[in-house]
Amino acid sequence: MTFPNISWACLLLLLCFASMGDAVYTKYKDPKQPTNTRIKDLISRMTLAEKIGQMTQIERLEASADVMKKHFIGSVLSGGGSVPAPQATPSIWVNMVNEFQKGSLSTRLGIPMIYGIDAVHGNNNVYNATLFPHNVGLGATRDPDLIRRIGEATALEVRATGIPYTFAPCIAVCRDPRWGRCYESYSEDHRVVQQMTDIILGLQGEIPMNHTKGVPYIAGKDKVAACAKHYVGDGGTHSGINENNTIVDEHGLLGIHMPPYYDSIIKGVATVMVSYSSLNGVKMHANHDLVTGYLKSKLHFRGFVISDWQGIDRITSPPGSNYTYSVQAGINAGIDMVMVPFNYIDYINDVTYLVKKGIINMSRIDDAVRRILRVKFTMGLFENPLADLSFADQLGKKEHRELAREAVRKSLVLLKNGNSPNQQFLPLPKKARSILVAGSHASNLGYQCGGWSVQWMGGSGNITAGTTILDAIKSTVADSTHVVHTENPDENFMKSNDFSFAIVVVGEPPYAETLGDNAELTILEPGTDTIRTVCSAAKCAVVIISGRPVVIEPYLPLMEALVAAWLPGTEGQGVADVLFGDYGFTGKLPRTWFKSVDQLPMNVGDPHYDPLFPFGFGLAINSSQPGFSASGADRLRDGNERIVYAVLSSVLSVILMFWA
């Protein structure tokens, strides 16, 4: 006779559970709901402190689970060289990222944080990652499909460390090689840079048909959010001085520096980073007209805008002299997430004060948070907030190293090959009695990789796993060939040896940003002495490792061959592949090679264009003519293909400019 009572008890219990289920159901946690519905629901539940927390990005050195929870921090980053441990493994990285994430998930609303890193030529902060050629070398390939595949590989290697966001690509149009970031630019010509924005499709995934223009798109767990930077005009600063003023009229801005952003937005880029530089005297971090008025309103960009490292601090001179004003100016200009990265308490307090005083409108805060949440929802962070080791085997993967080797081969530009078509020096024979390999860069992986390689400024020596050019040469030549390596042989050494030929590998030391600004553009000493000594005594091929054209004209008559290898990264075998003829030279200059620094700035199409090697120049083996020689900015393709490309590119730029 107790069954009815048990039944009623069960029913009441079920009703109780059902009621509890109704109470905990929230639209923003339901992946079946439209993204805009989830965003609206979540914002309606957030306090001012939670919103400001989402707009805050801090350095990993400042982060902990407690900090993430207490201040509702929306994002963490690794600055250049900032790692959890020397030579940290994927598991160490994943555990660190998850520790911070668990703090975020333990907050009242459980909004996941997003971790970002500068993976600008592979996951370059991370030991044992595949380091691809820097962008200037990739621009020489003129191969968007290659660049897309590099994006795919980079995304996997970034995910290997549990990270879902990279501050790449740099889509600056470098107009002056004296700029210390010129190697981060694909080309002096915006059309080459526009082609290379296909790396976004590799990083984030192929954008679906009929995808809404300007809305971010990240395809899944094997992809990462990308960041187009640095908006806008960073490659056009006066005298190539980093963070300086870009003086340009509207035609120059929209025709040279802006087009890569049109393409990036069309391809669904998730975020845009603002430039340190000024535009006609106005700091970009405080430029409301271009950040909000043009990027957000005119181009309909709906991802989030992020500052550069301490970017808002530099609105004032000296930096940080009026931090509260900088916060006000930066956020009101349209910056959504601020890369603080250290004094986050001051930042949070200042934003709170400015909102409560009505100096920053609540609508501006909501716009910023809406954009940040859109990216987080789009990339699936709410459904998969914690990283795992499922991609750990992707770091430094053989297939990725082979891809990097392919990129090196395609990036090499042959500038000289013998003194006449009938006296070509390359390709070099694999079977030779004795060859000399000389120069500061022949056996130095750090020099080969350049800046942004393990450390922010790069380094010297065996900084990570990879193949030096010397090792590549040794593995390519016949067993019977004697390879002698001496960095800087003297005249007596050369006289006492009889080499079949010599390979001299010299170039620039590693550098990044302002410390790379250089008005002289000479190669690292004693590189010129090495060229003189070696090439005066033996037939030689000179390989230049640099992030930009350097002074070489005075030494050109001494050498039989000259190759621009840019900053090839970890896979030096790609250099030997082409030197010894296993593959042909296909690279074309992405930048004009000057005769003298007195000519700078000098870009293709300028009225007094008188280069040593013009934009687009690149010899092919067994050919007396360049693959193509460009004497005008429209020469990106041969014959009819070139004309068609130029017309279509111009039409597309006009359409994108006025499509609003």
XYZ file of C-alpha atoms in Angstrom:
660
model
C 0.000 0.000 0.000
C 3.103 2.290 0.036
C 3.521 2.354 -3.795
C 1.339 5.427 -4.305
C 3.429 7.379 -1.769
C 6.690 6.326 -3.511
C 5.227 7.301 -6.858
C 4.261 10.749 -5.554
C 7.697 11.172 -4.050
C 9.362 10.253 -7.341
C 7.096 12.637 -9.199
C 7.892 15.479 -6.836
C 11.598 14.705 -7.170
C 11.364 14.747 -10.974
C 9.498 18.047 -10.874
C 12.153 19.443 -8.583
C 14.933 18.385 -10.965
C 12.995 19.772 -13.907
C 12.589 23.071 -12.073
C 16.308 23.155 -11.280
C 17.059 22.406 -14.932
C 14.961 25.375 -16.003
C 16.784 27.559 -13.500
C 20.284 26.711 -14.739
C 19.528 26.802 -18.451
C 21.177 29.809 -20.047
C 21.053 30.704 -23.712
C 24.707 31.750 -23.910
C 25.783 28.244 -22.911
C 23.651 26.617 -25.594
C 25.648 26.040 -28.811
C 22.389 25.516 -30.707
C 21.444 29.140 -30.186
C 22.534 31.730 -32.780
C 25.753 33.508 -31.898
C 24.072 36.902 -31.611
C 21.477 35.446 -29.235
C 24.227 33.990 -27.040
C 26.125 37.277 -27.039
C 23.034 39.286 -26.099
C 22.107 36.884 -23.326
C 25.597 36.855 -21.821
C 26.096 40.626 -21.935
C 22.751 41.117 -20.185
C 24.079 39.070 -17.251
C 27.474 40.788 -16.944
C 28.496 43.388 -14.397
C 30.721 46.334 -15.320
C 33.686 44.609 -13.662
C 33.113 41.458 -15.727
C 32.896 43.500 -18.930
C 36.083 45.447 -18.243
C 37.831 42.198 -17.377
C 37.013 40.877 -20.847
C 38.703 43.952 -22.331
C 41.939 43.204 -20.466
C 44.869 41.188 -21.801
C 47.778 40.492 -19.443
C 51.192 38.872 -19.807
C 51.516 35.281 -18.608
C 54.026 36.435 -15.971
C 51.197 38.377 -14.316
C 48.617 35.626 -14.657
C 47.438 32.940 -12.254
C 44.176 31.113 -11.685
C 43.408 33.491 -8.822
C 44.113 36.609 -10.869
C 41.931 35.340 -13.711
C 39.069 34.648 -11.294
C 39.345 37.791 -9.202
C 39.565 40.252 -12.108
C 37.590 38.348 -14.787
C 40.582 38.656 -17.139
C 39.560 38.061 -20.750
C 42.917 37.217 -22.292
C 46.516 36.242 -21.568
C 49.519 36.422 -23.887
C 53.107 35.351 -24.194
C 55.301 38.252 -25.193
C 58.360 37.548 -27.340
C 60.447 34.935 -25.530
C 57.970 34.572 -22.654
C 57.737 30.839 -22.004
C 56.737 28.657 -19.036
C 60.163 26.965 -18.997
C 63.291 26.781 -21.177
C 62.699 24.302 -24.004
C 59.185 23.747 -22.668
C 57.367 20.717 -24.057
C 53.772 20.835 -25.349
C 52.546 19.330 -22.074
C 54.160 22.140 -20.067
C 52.528 24.726 -22.320
C 49.119 23.015 -22.207
C 49.200 22.678 -18.428
C 50.041 26.377 -18.037
C 47.268 27.509 -20.389
C 44.749 25.244 -18.683
C 45.720 26.505 -15.239
C 44.808 30.038 -16.272
C 41.687 28.803 -18.034
C 40.436 26.987 -14.951
C 40.580 30.277 -13.083
C 38.409 31.906 -15.757
C 35.939 29.024 -15.786
C 35.535 29.251 -12.015
C 34.049 32.739 -12.246
C 30.336 33.376 -11.806
C 29.598 33.272 -15.550
C 32.452 30.954 -16.552
C 33.585 33.014 -19.551
C 36.721 31.365 -20.992
C 39.846 33.420 -21.575
C 41.700 33.443 -24.898
C 45.490 32.913 -24.941
C 47.518 34.672 -27.635
C 51.074 34.339 -28.934
C 53.241 35.826 -31.701
C 53.429 32.895 -34.097
C 54.703 35.071 -36.938
C 56.786 32.511 -38.871
C 55.647 29.300 -37.271
C 55.098 28.943 -33.529
C 58.367 30.790 -33.112
C 58.392 31.283 -29.324
C 58.379 27.534 -28.829
C 61.428 25.300 -28.794
C 61.433 22.611 -31.503
C 58.713 24.311 -33.561
C 59.052 24.527 -37.336
C 60.245 28.018 -38.235
C 59.234 29.052 -41.738
C 60.878 31.814 -43.749
C 59.969 35.275 -42.541
C 57.320 37.122 -44.551
C 59.739 38.921 -46.873
C 60.913 35.516 -48.116
C 57.363 34.252 -48.499
C 56.572 37.332 -50.568
C 59.336 36.266 -52.951
C 57.491 32.994 -53.641
C 54.392 34.693 -55.106
C 52.598 31.487 -54.083
C 49.351 32.039 -52.128
C 48.651 28.303 -51.945
C 52.013 27.713 -50.259
C 51.249 30.494 -47.789
C 47.837 28.974 -47.019
C 49.476 25.606 -46.298
C 51.984 27.333 -44.020
C 49.032 28.848 -42.170
C 47.506 25.394 -41.722
C 50.761 23.968 -40.358
C 51.300 26.938 -38.061
C 47.781 26.594 -36.658
C 48.467 22.960 -35.770
C 51.784 23.786 -34.103
C 50.175 26.607 -32.113
C 47.364 24.264 -31.036
C 50.053 21.768 -30.027
C 50.862 24.124 -27.166
C 47.208 24.614 -26.193
C 46.998 28.111 -27.669
C 44.060 29.217 -29.887
C 45.150 32.712 -31.015
C 48.122 34.145 -32.921
C 49.100 37.763 -33.493
C 49.671 37.152 -37.207
C 49.825 37.921 -40.069
C 51.625 41.235 -40.378
C 50.181 42.766 -43.534
C 52.260 45.933 -43.530
C 53.341 47.265 -46.912
C 56.964 48.157 -46.156
C 57.993 51.162 -48.225
C 61.451 51.656 -46.723
C 63.878 48.804 -45.934
C 65.487 50.874 -43.195
C 62.460 49.947 -41.078
C 63.332 47.323 -38.471
C 60.171 45.331 -39.168
C 60.530 45.222 -42.949
C 61.117 41.445 -42.899
C 57.652 41.091 -41.365
C 56.222 42.610 -44.568
C 55.589 40.438 -47.618
C 56.382 43.208 -50.108
C 56.620 46.877 -50.981
C 53.696 46.273 -53.377
C 50.255 45.970 -51.807
C 49.102 43.465 -54.427
C 51.671 40.911 -53.328
C 50.656 41.499 -49.701
C 47.013 41.040 -50.663
C 47.827 37.669 -52.252
C 49.637 36.564 -49.103
C 46.613 37.218 -46.883
C 45.603 33.678 -47.885
C 47.586 32.664 -44.802
C 44.442 33.670 -42.881
C 42.527 30.893 -44.646
C 45.184 28.459 -43.476
C 45.196 29.706 -39.892
C 41.423 30.042 -39.492
C 39.991 27.759 -42.168
C 38.427 28.219 -45.596
C 35.572 30.676 -45.292
C 32.146 29.242 -46.252
C 30.247 30.469 -49.282
C 27.911 33.400 -48.576
C 29.624 34.108 -45.241
C 28.685 37.570 -43.984
C 31.377 40.115 -44.813
C 33.385 41.210 -41.799
C 32.237 38.464 -39.437
C 35.096 36.385 -37.975
C 35.373 32.763 -38.994
C 37.381 30.024 -37.250
C 36.689 26.517 -38.532
C 37.418 24.288 -35.548
C 39.794 22.966 -32.885
C 42.651 22.559 -35.362
C 42.491 26.247 -36.326
C 43.430 29.445 -34.531
C 42.139 33.001 -34.504
C 44.344 35.274 -36.622
C 45.235 38.943 -36.268
C 45.840 41.346 -39.157
C 48.409 43.946 -38.089
C 49.376 46.742 -37.677
C 46.468 48.980 -38.600
C 47.275 51.070 -40.561
C 50.296 52.514 -42.388
C 53.008 50.988 -40.183
C 55.153 50.201 -43.226
C 55.198 53.787 -44.450
C 56.759 55.681 -41.559
C 59.090 58.597 -42.238
C 62.642 57.398 -42.978
C 61.590 53.865 -42.019
C 61.738 54.710 -38.310
C 59.703 52.251 -36.247
C 56.601 53.680 -34.550
C 57.158 56.978 -36.375
C 54.760 59.148 -38.380
C 53.367 58.018 -41.732
C 52.764 61.032 -43.935
C 50.369 60.084 -46.713
C 47.339 61.507 -48.493
C 44.011 59.701 -48.743
C 44.904 58.227 -52.132
C 48.148 56.777 -50.766
C 46.473 55.443 -47.635
C 43.607 53.751 -49.459
C 45.692 52.689 -52.435
C 48.821 51.345 -50.709
C 48.335 50.564 -47.029
C 44.631 49.745 -46.720
C 44.052 47.112 -49.466
C 45.444 44.125 -47.486
C 42.864 44.887 -44.780
C 40.049 44.666 -47.332
C 41.212 41.163 -48.240
C 41.769 40.111 -44.625
C 38.271 41.179 -43.601
C 36.719 39.408 -46.588
C 38.609 36.270 -45.500
C 37.067 36.415 -42.020
C 40.035 37.562 -39.952
C 39.069 37.463 -36.277
C 41.063 40.379 -34.904
C 42.952 43.485 -36.007
C 45.892 44.987 -34.092
C 46.425 48.742 -34.065
C 49.801 50.206 -35.034
C 52.128 52.096 -32.723
C 52.730 54.537 -35.563
C 50.959 57.806 -36.253
C 49.136 58.794 -39.419
C 49.687 62.400 -40.431
C 50.472 63.238 -36.822
C 47.607 61.325 -35.173
C 48.507 58.278 -33.083
C 46.727 55.263 -34.544
C 45.870 54.036 -31.039
C 43.812 57.233 -30.642
C 42.485 57.493 -34.214
C 38.705 57.239 -33.906
C 38.108 58.106 -37.563
C 40.118 55.150 -38.859
C 39.493 52.563 -36.123
C 35.787 53.111 -35.543
C 34.827 55.230 -38.526
C 36.588 53.262 -41.263
C 37.508 49.784 -39.998
C 34.345 49.100 -38.041
C 31.726 51.252 -39.775
C 32.938 51.473 -43.387
C 34.517 48.033 -43.754
C 32.013 46.326 -41.416
C 34.709 44.545 -39.404
C 32.924 42.703 -36.597
C 35.803 40.965 -34.850
C 37.675 42.726 -32.073
C 40.353 45.383 -32.277
C 43.350 44.846 -30.019
C 46.074 47.263 -28.996
C 49.752 46.516 -29.436
C 51.994 45.796 -26.421
C 51.579 48.834 -24.122
C 50.181 50.565 -27.181
C 47.837 52.911 -25.355
C 50.671 53.993 -23.033
C 52.441 55.408 -26.100
C 49.588 57.716 -27.028
C 51.304 60.263 -24.791
C 54.897 61.459 -24.914
C 56.687 60.268 -22.926
C 54.789 56.959 -22.793
C 52.634 56.518 -19.716
C 52.844 60.165 -18.693
C 49.048 60.438 -18.520
C 47.781 56.889 -18.348
C 44.161 57.744 -17.569
C 43.975 59.932 -20.673
C 45.601 57.155 -22.725
C 42.943 54.677 -21.574
C 40.214 57.163 -22.442
C 41.638 58.000 -25.873
C 42.371 54.380 -26.817
C 39.033 52.881 -25.855
C 37.025 55.780 -27.251
C 38.962 55.441 -30.509
C 37.554 51.918 -30.806
C 40.115 49.586 -29.210
C 38.231 46.644 -27.724
C 40.931 44.645 -25.961
C 43.984 46.308 -24.459
C 47.306 44.461 -24.346
C 48.142 46.001 -20.996
C 50.282 43.761 -20.341
C 51.543 44.375 -16.759
C 49.778 47.214 -14.888
C 46.337 45.690 -15.253
C 45.086 46.955 -11.882
C 45.662 50.563 -12.953
C 44.034 49.877 -16.306
C 40.943 48.263 -14.780
C 40.604 51.051 -12.202
C 40.940 53.750 -14.857
C 38.358 52.201 -17.180
C 35.955 51.793 -14.246
C 36.436 55.417 -13.223
C 36.002 56.723 -16.785
C 32.783 54.753 -17.301
C 31.294 55.859 -13.986
C 32.121 59.470 -14.853
C 30.480 59.073 -18.270
C 33.727 59.823 -20.124
C 33.564 56.375 -21.725
C 30.003 55.488 -22.628
C 28.547 52.161 -21.592
C 27.619 51.586 -25.232
C 31.338 51.657 -26.113
C 32.054 49.042 -23.430
C 29.219 46.850 -24.674
C 30.470 47.134 -28.248
C 33.930 45.989 -27.173
C 32.634 43.066 -25.132
C 30.204 42.044 -27.884
C 33.114 41.794 -30.345
C 35.333 39.844 -27.967
C 32.542 37.397 -27.169
C 31.749 36.974 -30.862
C 35.282 35.726 -31.479
C 35.195 33.435 -28.446
C 31.837 31.932 -29.439
C 32.895 31.590 -33.076
C 36.039 29.653 -32.219
C 34.163 27.290 -29.891
C 35.902 28.324 -26.683
C 32.722 27.959 -24.634
C 32.297 24.361 -25.773
C 36.000 23.423 -25.646
C 37.725 25.791 -23.232
C 40.432 23.414 -22.040
C 43.359 22.361 -24.192
C 44.668 18.809 -24.415
C 47.634 17.003 -25.940
C 45.836 15.754 -29.041
C 47.951 18.058 -31.244
C 51.236 17.589 -29.371
C 52.742 15.476 -32.153
C 52.274 18.363 -34.612
C 55.101 20.441 -33.134
C 58.124 20.285 -35.421
C 56.403 17.561 -37.446
C 58.374 16.107 -40.353
C 55.718 17.110 -42.879
C 55.827 20.689 -41.592
C 59.603 20.787 -41.891
C 59.310 19.530 -45.455
C 56.799 22.311 -46.114
C 59.217 24.854 -44.667
C 61.978 23.416 -46.852
C 59.728 23.878 -49.884
C 59.084 27.465 -48.827
C 62.829 28.114 -48.543
C 63.411 26.746 -52.057
C 60.673 28.917 -53.536
C 61.805 32.031 -51.664
C 65.376 32.094 -52.979
C 66.029 34.810 -55.549
C 68.930 34.415 -57.967
C 70.394 37.871 -58.572
C 73.573 36.986 -60.457
C 74.739 33.799 -62.172
C 78.023 34.151 -64.024
C 79.191 37.019 -66.151
C 77.304 35.939 -69.280
C 74.604 33.446 -70.287
C 77.317 31.077 -71.506
C 79.268 31.258 -68.250
C 76.650 30.415 -65.651
C 78.010 29.334 -62.295
C 74.964 27.701 -60.753
C 73.907 25.008 -60.201
C 76.969 23.831 -58.345
C 78.325 20.320 -58.949
C 77.778 17.851 -56.120
C 80.952 16.018 -57.045
C 83.940 18.260 -56.455
C 87.350 17.641 -55.023
C 87.228 20.276 -52.292
C 84.852 23.135 -51.518
C 84.989 25.951 -48.984
C 81.991 27.101 -46.988
C 82.687 30.445 -45.318
C 80.867 33.306 -43.676
C 79.271 34.185 -40.344
C 75.877 32.745 -41.311
C 76.865 29.373 -42.757
C 76.681 27.458 -39.500
C 74.477 29.615 -37.270
C 70.853 28.569 -36.947
C 69.948 31.653 -34.927
C 71.266 34.009 -37.610
C 69.445 31.943 -40.215
C 66.114 32.361 -38.397
C 66.391 36.074 -37.571
C 64.318 37.936 -34.994
C 61.157 36.546 -33.398
C 62.854 33.163 -33.071
C 62.650 31.564 -29.600
C 63.532 34.997 -28.202
C 62.024 38.325 -29.238
C 65.330 39.497 -30.705
C 66.313 36.045 -31.916
C 69.705 34.670 -31.013
C 72.940 33.110 -32.159
C 73.883 29.455 -32.461
C 71.731 26.374 -31.997
C 68.702 28.156 -30.594
C 66.290 25.361 -31.554
C 66.074 22.222 -33.667
C 66.863 22.707 -37.341
C 69.358 22.338 -40.179
C 72.060 24.916 -40.839
C 73.104 25.759 -44.375
C 76.498 24.187 -43.731
C 74.934 20.912 -42.598
C 72.620 21.035 -45.612
C 75.573 21.426 -47.977
C 77.399 18.527 -46.350
C 74.373 16.271 -46.720
C 73.883 17.260 -50.367
C 77.349 16.861 -51.906
C 78.910 13.539 -52.811
C 80.674 11.540 -50.120
C 83.925 12.054 -51.970
C 83.650 15.846 -51.825
C 85.753 17.409 -49.086
C 83.858 20.261 -47.373
C 85.996 22.760 -45.473
C 84.311 25.251 -43.167
C 86.038 28.422 -41.985
C 84.052 31.504 -41.019
C 86.534 34.168 -42.067
C 89.607 32.712 -43.780
C 92.578 34.991 -44.397
C 94.620 35.357 -47.588
C 97.261 32.852 -46.470
C 94.590 30.235 -45.868
C 93.174 30.805 -49.336
C 96.605 30.630 -50.982
C 97.499 27.410 -49.210
C 94.327 25.648 -50.359
C 93.038 24.896 -53.827
C 89.242 24.846 -53.669
C 87.032 23.811 -56.558
C 84.701 26.628 -55.524
C 83.479 28.459 -52.437
C 80.098 29.287 -50.912
C 80.072 32.424 -48.754
C 77.058 32.844 -46.457
C 76.848 36.279 -44.833
C 74.156 38.747 -43.840
C 72.466 40.637 -41.024
C 72.426 39.711 -37.331
C 69.006 38.969 -35.793
C 66.903 41.946 -34.711
C 63.306 42.981 -34.110
C 61.297 46.184 -34.177
C 63.063 49.448 -33.262
C 66.422 47.791 -32.631
C 66.333 46.716 -36.264
C 66.006 50.252 -37.621
C 69.137 50.774 -39.715
C 70.107 53.688 -41.934
C 73.261 51.989 -43.271
C 71.967 48.512 -44.211
C 75.391 46.908 -44.251
C 75.970 43.226 -43.598
C 77.458 41.989 -40.352
C 81.228 42.377 -40.190
C 83.525 40.816 -41.167
C 81.170 39.740 -43.953
C 82.492 42.127 -46.571
C 86.080 41.122 -45.777
C 85.092 37.486 -46.140
C 83.594 38.173 -49.565
C 86.713 40.066 -50.703
C 89.168 37.482 -49.425
C 87.367 34.354 -50.556
C 85.958 35.582 -53.862
C 89.291 37.096 -54.909
C 90.983 33.724 -54.536
C 88.307 31.223 -55.604
C 85.203 31.151 -57.724
C 82.376 31.801 -55.318
C 78.636 31.961 -54.812
C 77.482 34.448 -52.170
C 74.299 33.759 -50.206
C 72.816 36.748 -48.364
C 70.828 36.035 -45.188
C 68.874 39.206 -44.450
C 65.474 40.641 -43.737
C 65.771 43.176 -46.533
C 68.059 44.313 -49.332
C 71.510 45.322 -48.087
C 74.507 47.116 -49.562
C 76.091 44.666 -52.013
C 76.869 46.569 -55.235
C 80.574 47.242 -54.473
C 81.235 43.508 -54.111
C 79.137 42.262 -57.020
C 82.041 42.052 -59.535
C 83.979 39.757 -57.187
C 81.402 36.967 -57.131
C 80.220 34.505 -59.739
C 76.740 34.145 -58.239
C 74.557 36.018 -55.771
C 71.504 34.590 -54.025
C 69.070 36.421 -51.749
C 67.938 33.829 -49.192
C 66.180 36.273 -46.822
C 65.609 34.737 -43.341
C 64.907 31.101 -44.225
C 64.141 29.702 -40.771
C 65.058 26.280 -39.459
C 65.144 24.349 -42.712
C 68.463 25.264 -44.325
C 68.288 22.203 -46.565
C 66.058 24.221 -48.871
C 69.028 26.462 -49.699
C 71.256 23.546 -50.677
C 68.416 21.984 -52.700
C 68.535 24.903 -55.110
C 72.245 25.756 -55.042
C 73.083 22.245 -56.228
C 70.331 22.032 -58.819
C 67.811 19.603 -57.348
C 65.278 22.397 -57.840
C 65.308 25.556 -59.920
C 65.257 29.165 -58.816
C 61.729 30.577 -58.970
C 61.748 33.436 -56.435
C 61.136 37.043 -57.511
C 62.211 40.108 -55.549
C 59.393 41.246 -53.264
C 61.243 44.527 -52.829
C 63.448 46.790 -54.864
C 67.177 46.181 -54.305
C 68.851 49.577 -54.123
C 72.324 50.553 -55.298
C 72.941 52.923 -52.401
C 71.049 53.791 -49.216
C 71.115 57.391 -50.463
C 68.349 56.360 -52.873
C 65.945 55.402 -50.082
C 63.036 55.334 -49.939
C 62.700 53.965 -53.466
C 59.821 51.783 -54.585
C 58.694 50.403 -57.901
C 56.790 53.029 -59.855
C 58.680 55.984 -58.349
C 59.650 58.683 -60.881
C 63.410 58.299 -60.388
C 63.528 54.523 -60.154
C 67.130 53.388 -60.599
C 67.654 50.114 -58.707
C 70.487 47.632 -58.663
C 67.830 44.926 -59.124
C 64.209 45.950 -59.784
C 61.131 44.726 -57.975
C 60.116 41.371 -59.460
C 63.632 40.509 -60.658
C 64.766 36.893 -60.411
C 66.968 34.861 -62.709
C 66.251 31.293 -63.686
C 68.966 28.702 -64.272
C 69.996 28.305 -67.932
C 68.220 31.503 -68.898
C 69.749 34.829 -69.823
C 66.586 36.656 -68.870
C 64.925 37.153 -65.484
C 61.778 35.187 -64.757
C 60.287 38.629 -65.147
C 61.686 42.078 -64.625
C 59.430 44.714 -63.157
C 59.908 48.340 -64.044
C 56.440 49.399 -62.907
C 54.140 48.466 -60.061
C 51.740 46.794 -62.461
C 54.255 44.154 -63.547
C 53.190 41.237 -61.424
C 52.523 38.790 -64.214
C 53.947 38.142 -67.639
C 52.047 38.992 -70.811
C 48.278 38.799 -70.803
C 48.154 37.250 -67.356
C 49.934 40.273 -65.930
C 47.498 42.686 -67.569
C 44.440 40.734 -66.442
C 45.754 40.517 -62.889
C 46.447 44.252 -62.706
C 42.980 45.158 -63.991
C 41.161 42.724 -61.701
C 43.208 43.806 -58.698
C 42.417 47.468 -59.300
C 38.714 46.773 -59.788
C 38.596 44.632 -56.633
C 40.316 47.325 -54.579
C 37.813 49.946 -55.736
C 34.851 47.651 -55.005
C 36.125 46.795 -51.539
C 36.910 50.426 -50.731
C 33.384 51.572 -51.384
C 31.490 48.424 -50.374
C 29.717 49.529 -47.256
